[in-house]
GROMACS .gro file of C-alpha atoms in nm:
model
  286
    1MET     CA    1  -3.728   2.684   1.970
    2GLU     CA    2  -3.754   2.307   2.014
    3GLN     CA    3  -3.735   2.258   1.636
    4GLU     CA    4  -3.426   2.479   1.617
    5LEU     CA    5  -3.265   2.284   1.904
    6ALA     CA    6  -3.340   1.952   1.734
    7GLU     CA    7  -3.189   2.081   1.409
    8LEU     CA    8  -2.881   2.202   1.596
    9LYS     CA    9  -2.835   1.861   1.760
   10LYS     CA   10  -2.864   1.697   1.420
   11GLN     CA   11  -2.596   1.927   1.281
   12VAL     CA   12  -2.366   1.855   1.577
   13LEU     CA   13  -2.401   1.479   1.528
   14THR     CA   14  -2.328   1.514   1.156
   15LEU     CA   15  -2.031   1.735   1.233
   16GLN     CA   16  -1.895   1.482   1.482
   17LYS     CA   17  -1.922   1.206   1.224
   18GLU     CA   18  -1.750   1.415   0.958
   19LEU     CA   19  -1.468   1.521   1.191
   20SER     CA   20  -1.416   1.160   1.295
   21ARG     CA   21  -1.384   1.057   0.931
   22VAL     CA   22  -1.137   1.336   0.853
   23SER     CA   23  -0.938   1.257   1.168
   24ASP     CA   24  -0.927   0.886   1.082
   25GLU     CA   25  -0.805   0.961   0.730
   26ALA     CA   26  -0.527   1.179   0.873
   27GLU     CA   27  -0.422   0.912   1.124
   28ILE     CA   28  -0.410   0.642   0.857
   29ARG     CA   29  -0.203   0.865   0.632
   30LYS     CA   30   0.039   0.936   0.917
   31THR     CA   31   0.060   0.568   1.007
   32HIS     CA   32   0.164   0.473   0.655
   33HIS     CA   33   0.417   0.755   0.630
   34LYS     CA   34   0.566   0.647   0.963
   35TYR     CA   35   0.589   0.295   0.823
   36GLY     CA   36   0.783   0.443   0.531
   37TYR     CA   37   1.030   0.625   0.755
   38TYR     CA   38   1.097   0.308   0.957
   39LEU     CA   39   1.140   0.112   0.633
   40ASP     CA   40   1.393   0.366   0.502
   41LYS     CA   41   1.627   0.290   0.790
   42CYS     CA   42   1.562  -0.084   0.814
   43LEU     CA   43   1.393  -0.050   1.153
   44TYR     CA   44   1.208  -0.374   1.102
   45ASN     CA   45   1.110  -0.430   1.466
   46GLU     CA   46   0.923  -0.100   1.455
   47VAL     CA   47   0.766  -0.189   1.119
   48VAL     CA   48   0.631  -0.520   1.250
   49ASP     CA   49   0.489  -0.351   1.561
   50LEU     CA   50   0.264  -0.141   1.333
   51PHE     CA   51   0.075  -0.453   1.223
   52SER     CA   52  -0.237  -0.595   1.384
   53ASN     CA   53  -0.212  -0.928   1.569
   54ARG     CA   54  -0.526  -1.052   1.397
   55PRO     CA   55  -0.484  -1.399   1.244
   56ASP     CA   56  -0.599  -1.268   0.904
   57THR     CA   57  -0.323  -1.006   0.886
   58PHE     CA   58  -0.096  -1.047   0.584
   59VAL     CA   59   0.155  -0.884   0.350
   60GLU     CA   60   0.137  -0.949  -0.024
   61PHE     CA   61   0.464  -0.889  -0.205
   62LEU     CA   62   0.622  -1.010  -0.531
   63GLY     CA   63   0.354  -1.264  -0.618
   64SER     CA   64   0.349  -1.417  -0.272
   65ARG     CA   65   0.178  -1.375   0.062
   66TYR     CA   66   0.311  -1.378   0.418
   67LEU     CA   67   0.032  -1.477   0.656
   68GLY     CA   68  -0.034  -1.366   1.013
   69LYS     CA   69   0.201  -1.179   1.243
   70ALA     CA   70   0.449  -1.466   1.216
   71GLY     CA   71   0.460  -1.428   0.838
   72VAL     CA   72   0.499  -1.051   0.868
   73GLU     CA   73   0.793  -1.099   1.107
   74ARG     CA   74   0.952  -1.351   0.872
   75LEU     CA   75   0.937  -1.106   0.581
   76TYR     CA   76   1.075  -0.800   0.759
   77LYS     CA   77   1.288  -0.932   1.045
   78LYS     CA   78   1.438  -1.223   0.851
   79ARG     CA   79   1.420  -1.182   0.472
   80PHE     CA   80   1.471  -0.807   0.453
   81ALA     CA   81   1.695  -0.775   0.759
   82GLN     CA   82   1.924  -1.059   0.651
   83THR     CA   83   1.943  -0.932   0.292
   84PHE     CA   84   2.004  -0.565   0.360
   85VAL     CA   85   2.155  -0.519   0.707
   86ALA     CA   86   2.303  -0.858   0.808
   87GLY     CA   87   2.016  -0.929   1.044
   88ARG     CA   88   2.032  -0.620   1.263
   89ASN     CA   89   1.752  -0.375   1.338
   90GLY     CA   90   1.856  -0.044   1.189
   91PRO     CA   91   2.071   0.090   0.905
   92VAL     CA   92   2.423  -0.005   0.804
   93HIS     CA   93   2.681   0.244   0.687
   94GLY     CA   94   2.671   0.319   0.316
   95PHE     CA   95   2.338   0.151   0.227
   96LEU     CA   96   2.053   0.367   0.091
   97LEU     CA   97   1.689   0.251   0.091
   98ASP     CA   98   1.469   0.562   0.080
   99HIS     CA   99   1.095   0.525   0.010
  100ILE     CA  100   0.912   0.841  -0.099
  101MET     CA  101   0.542   0.788  -0.021
  102MET     CA  102   0.294   1.002  -0.215
  103GLN     CA  103  -0.040   1.040  -0.397
  104ASP     CA  104  -0.231   0.876  -0.113
  105ILE     CA  105  -0.606   0.817  -0.136
  106VAL     CA  106  -0.762   0.711   0.195
  107ASP     CA  107  -1.119   0.589   0.247
  108VAL     CA  108  -1.273   0.494   0.582
  109SER     CA  109  -1.569   0.260   0.621
  110ALA     CA  110  -1.898   0.389   0.758
  111SER     CA  111  -1.833   0.185   1.073
  112GLY     CA  112  -1.509   0.377   1.130
  113ASP     CA  113  -1.295   0.071   1.205
  114HIS     CA  114  -1.182  -0.039   0.857
  115ALA     CA  115  -0.998   0.167   0.597
  116TRP     CA  116  -0.831   0.144   0.258
  117CYS     CA  117  -0.537   0.337   0.116
  118ARG     CA  118  -0.388   0.351  -0.232
  119MET     CA  119  -0.044   0.510  -0.233
  120ARG     CA  120   0.255   0.536  -0.463
  121ALA     CA  121   0.615   0.472  -0.357
  122LEU     CA  122   0.931   0.584  -0.534
  123MET     CA  123   1.240   0.412  -0.399
  124GLN     CA  124   1.601   0.522  -0.434
  125ALA     CA  125   1.835   0.245  -0.328
  126GLY     CA  126   2.195   0.139  -0.350
  127THR     CA  127   2.537   0.136  -0.192
  128HIS     CA  128   2.823   0.379  -0.162
  129HIS     CA  129   3.133   0.267  -0.351
  130SER     CA  130   3.331   0.259  -0.026
  131ILE     CA  131   3.146  -0.053   0.099
  132GLU     CA  132   3.163  -0.245  -0.229
  133LYS     CA  133   3.400  -0.511  -0.092
  134ASP     CA  134   3.210  -0.565   0.232
  135PHE     CA  135   2.847  -0.554   0.119
  136PRO     CA  136   2.707  -0.874  -0.043
  137MET     CA  137   2.540  -0.678  -0.324
  138GLY     CA  138   2.862  -0.499  -0.407
  139HIS     CA  139   2.828  -0.153  -0.561
  140ARG     CA  140   2.475  -0.105  -0.696
  141GLN     CA  141   2.229   0.177  -0.734
  142TRP     CA  142   1.873   0.144  -0.858
  143TRP     CA  143   1.525   0.293  -0.874
  144GLU     CA  144   1.197   0.126  -0.790
  145GLY     CA  145   0.840   0.239  -0.848
  146GLY     CA  146   0.560   0.066  -0.661
  147LEU     CA  147   0.197   0.089  -0.561
  148TYR     CA  148   0.021   0.003  -0.237
  149GLU     CA  149  -0.341  -0.109  -0.204
  150ASN     CA  150  -0.364  -0.151   0.171
  151GLU     CA  151  -0.622  -0.208   0.439
  152TYR     CA  152  -0.613  -0.092   0.797
  153VAL     CA  153  -0.808  -0.184   1.109
  154LYS     CA  154  -0.878   0.025   1.418
  155GLU     CA  155  -0.816  -0.163   1.744
  156ASP     CA  156  -0.870   0.002   2.084
  157GLY     CA  157  -0.876   0.340   1.912
  158VAL     CA  158  -0.546   0.284   1.726
  159TRP     CA  159  -0.514   0.238   1.350
  160LYS     CA  160  -0.295  -0.060   1.260
  161LEU     CA  161  -0.164  -0.215   0.939
  162TRP     CA  162  -0.379  -0.514   0.846
  163ARG     CA  163  -0.375  -0.631   0.484
  164TYR     CA  164  -0.072  -0.485   0.309
  165ARG     CA  165  -0.029  -0.526  -0.066
  166TYR     CA  166   0.276  -0.381  -0.234
  167PHE     CA  167   0.331  -0.409  -0.609
  168PRO     CA  168   0.687  -0.306  -0.708
  169PHE     CA  169   0.594  -0.274  -1.073
  170TRP     CA  170   0.908  -0.117  -1.222
  171HIS     CA  171   1.281  -0.116  -1.155
  172ALA     CA  172   1.573   0.052  -1.323
  173ASN     CA  173   1.947   0.062  -1.284
  174PHE     CA  174   2.055   0.418  -1.226
  175GLU     CA  175   2.304   0.407  -1.512
  176THR     CA  176   2.080   0.263  -1.787
  177GLY     CA  177   1.727   0.361  -1.684
  178TRP     CA  178   1.400   0.169  -1.712
  179SER     CA  179   1.412   0.126  -2.090
  180LYS     CA  180   1.674  -0.146  -2.050
  181THR     CA  181   1.557  -0.318  -1.734
  182LYS     CA  182   1.629  -0.690  -1.758
  183PRO     CA  183   1.336  -0.935  -1.725
  184ASN     CA  184   1.265  -1.063  -1.372
  185TYR     CA  185   1.477  -0.788  -1.223
  186VAL     CA  186   1.375  -0.916  -0.880
  187PRO     CA  187   1.355  -1.297  -0.861
  188TRP     CA  188   1.011  -1.437  -0.781
  189PRO     CA  189   0.981  -1.668  -0.479
  190THR     CA  190   0.971  -2.034  -0.582
  191ARG     CA  191   0.954  -2.205  -0.242
  192THR     CA  192   0.735  -2.150   0.060
  193PHE     CA  193   0.804  -2.162   0.432
  194PRO     CA  194   0.939  -2.379   0.593
  195GLU     CA  195   1.126  -2.519   0.291
  196ASP     CA  196   1.254  -2.165   0.247
  197PRO     CA  197   1.321  -2.037   0.604
  198THR     CA  198   1.252  -1.677   0.498
  199GLY     CA  199   0.996  -1.758   0.230
  200PRO     CA  200   0.626  -1.676   0.202
  201ASP     CA  201   0.336  -1.890   0.316
  202GLU     CA  202   0.170  -1.879  -0.026
  203ILE     CA  203   0.284  -1.827  -0.382
  204LEU     CA  204   0.024  -1.655  -0.599
  205GLU     CA  205  -0.041  -1.664  -0.971
  206ARG     CA  206  -0.015  -1.289  -0.978
  207LYS     CA  207   0.321  -1.185  -1.119
  208MET     CA  208   0.374  -0.834  -1.242
  209LEU     CA  209   0.699  -0.656  -1.323
  210TRP     CA  210   0.796  -0.395  -1.582
  211PRO     CA  211   0.734  -0.384  -1.875
  212ASP     CA  212   0.399  -0.526  -1.762
  213THR     CA  213   0.168  -0.226  -1.724
  214ARG     CA  214  -0.157  -0.379  -1.608
  215VAL     CA  215  -0.353  -0.173  -1.356
  216VAL     CA  216  -0.363  -0.269  -0.989
  217PRO     CA  217  -0.739  -0.264  -0.912
  218PHE     CA  218  -0.869   0.046  -0.737
  219HIS     CA  219  -1.027   0.000  -0.395
  220TYR     CA  220  -1.269   0.284  -0.468
  221PRO     CA  221  -1.538   0.342  -0.733
  222HIS     CA  222  -1.529   0.633  -0.978
  223PRO     CA  223  -1.599   0.952  -0.778
  224VAL     CA  224  -1.852   1.087  -1.030
  225THR     CA  225  -2.024   0.782  -1.180
  226GLY     CA  226  -1.993   0.553  -0.877
  227GLU     CA  227  -1.900   0.269  -1.112
  228ARG     CA  228  -1.613   0.020  -1.099
  229ILE     CA  229  -1.378   0.007  -1.398
  230ASN     CA  230  -1.434  -0.271  -1.650
  231SER     CA  231  -1.179  -0.545  -1.582
  232ASP     CA  232  -1.072  -0.561  -1.948
  233ASP     CA  233  -0.976  -0.194  -1.930
  234LEU     CA  234  -0.728  -0.283  -1.654
  235ARG     CA  235  -0.538  -0.517  -1.887
  236ALA     CA  236  -0.246  -0.412  -2.110
  237PRO     CA  237  -0.248  -0.559  -2.461
  238LYS     CA  238   0.023  -0.488  -2.715
  239TYR     CA  239   0.009  -0.152  -2.890
  240GLY     CA  240  -0.255  -0.147  -3.162
  241GLU     CA  241  -0.414  -0.474  -3.049
  242GLY     CA  242  -0.729  -0.534  -2.852
  243VAL     CA  243  -0.779  -0.752  -2.549
  244GLN     CA  244  -0.768  -1.105  -2.679
  245GLU     CA  245  -0.642  -1.454  -2.606
  246GLY     CA  246  -0.278  -1.439  -2.506
  247CYS     CA  247  -0.312  -1.102  -2.337
  248GLU     CA  248  -0.237  -1.116  -1.964
  249GLU     CA  249  -0.548  -1.152  -1.748
  250PRO     CA  250  -0.642  -0.854  -1.530
  251LEU     CA  251  -0.497  -0.840  -1.182
  252VAL     CA  252  -0.738  -0.942  -0.909
  253LEU     CA  253  -0.711  -0.856  -0.542
  254GLU     CA  254  -0.840  -1.139  -0.329
  255LEU     CA  255  -0.814  -1.268   0.025
  256PRO     CA  256  -0.649  -1.588   0.151
  257GLY     CA  257  -0.856  -1.898   0.096
  258GLY     CA  258  -1.003  -1.760  -0.227
  259ARG     CA  259  -1.240  -1.532  -0.041
  260LYS     CA  260  -1.374  -1.236  -0.238
  261TRP     CA  261  -1.217  -0.898  -0.174
  262GLU     CA  262  -1.451  -0.606  -0.131
  263GLY     CA  263  -1.318  -0.256  -0.184
  264ALA     CA  264  -1.448   0.060  -0.025
  265GLU     CA  265  -1.791   0.196  -0.098
  266GLU     CA  266  -1.822   0.556  -0.209
  267ARG     CA  267  -1.742   0.765   0.099
  268GLU     CA  268  -1.770   1.115  -0.043
  269SER     CA  269  -2.036   1.309   0.144
  270ARG     CA  270  -2.341   1.423  -0.043
  271LYS     CA  271  -2.469   1.780  -0.050
  272GLY     CA  272  -2.589   1.884   0.292
  273GLU     CA  273  -2.389   1.622   0.481
  274ARG     CA  274  -2.079   1.833   0.528
  275VAL     CA  275  -2.198   2.087   0.782
  276LEU     CA  276  -1.857   2.234   0.864
  277PRO     CA  277  -1.809   2.412   0.528
  278GLU     CA  278  -2.172   2.525   0.537
  279LEU     CA  279  -2.133   2.671   0.887
  280VAL     CA  280  -1.815   2.851   0.785
  281GLN     CA  281  -1.985   2.996   0.478
  282GLU     CA  282  -2.285   3.112   0.680
  283LYS     CA  283  -2.055   3.272   0.937
  284ALA     CA  284  -1.871   3.459   0.663
  285LYS     CA  285  -2.198   3.610   0.541
  286GLU     CA  286  -2.278   3.758   0.881
   0.00000   0.00000   0.00000
């Protein structure tokens, strides 16, 4: 009886741990999707409030980095708000900026307070012809495809955005498609804050726009082999050529100050660790 009770307690503890992991993954997924809905409607105050106040919080975007909560506010409340909605918080009539978030892969650390998420975004953006004369961009409509490799931190039981990395790796005018996208479709930042009042804190040697097809490093190892992908395999040489001098170097995800970035360890449970499915199966046999 005592042995059975001890085994039952062990199963309960394992079940609690597994349910916590699943619950955390769901909360992180919801947090990012909520971020996307706020972003769609230019609700930049609400976007910024999703971020942690930690001093090492940052957003990496278009080969540059915005550091700390002040940098995050500068990006969303100043650069984006001034560009898209004349500085207000919320949408303006006739401007479309929808972000479809999908293909999310979430991993939570064993400690339960740090998480990673890789997610794809497909953006449909542009203006209605009726606001062409009033809107600074005139009449435009375009597509954007991007990839997130983000990190989250749990503070006081709440998951918050921490290290956000967004790579908008392809753009296309609606009329001509991505086969004729002009080089440097989105201008790269050339000045930092405060020289540029809405600029980043750092400019990185990490530029990537279509037709560049290098791979954004994965935060997770291969689910079967447990291995990381060879860095040369993440590069994109010309068709029929191997990786050689002149080929763009692989992308590297790093932290401010040149600190090494560590991705998630393998978090898939091994056989016997997931007691919920086993309990359900046993119950079904009865």
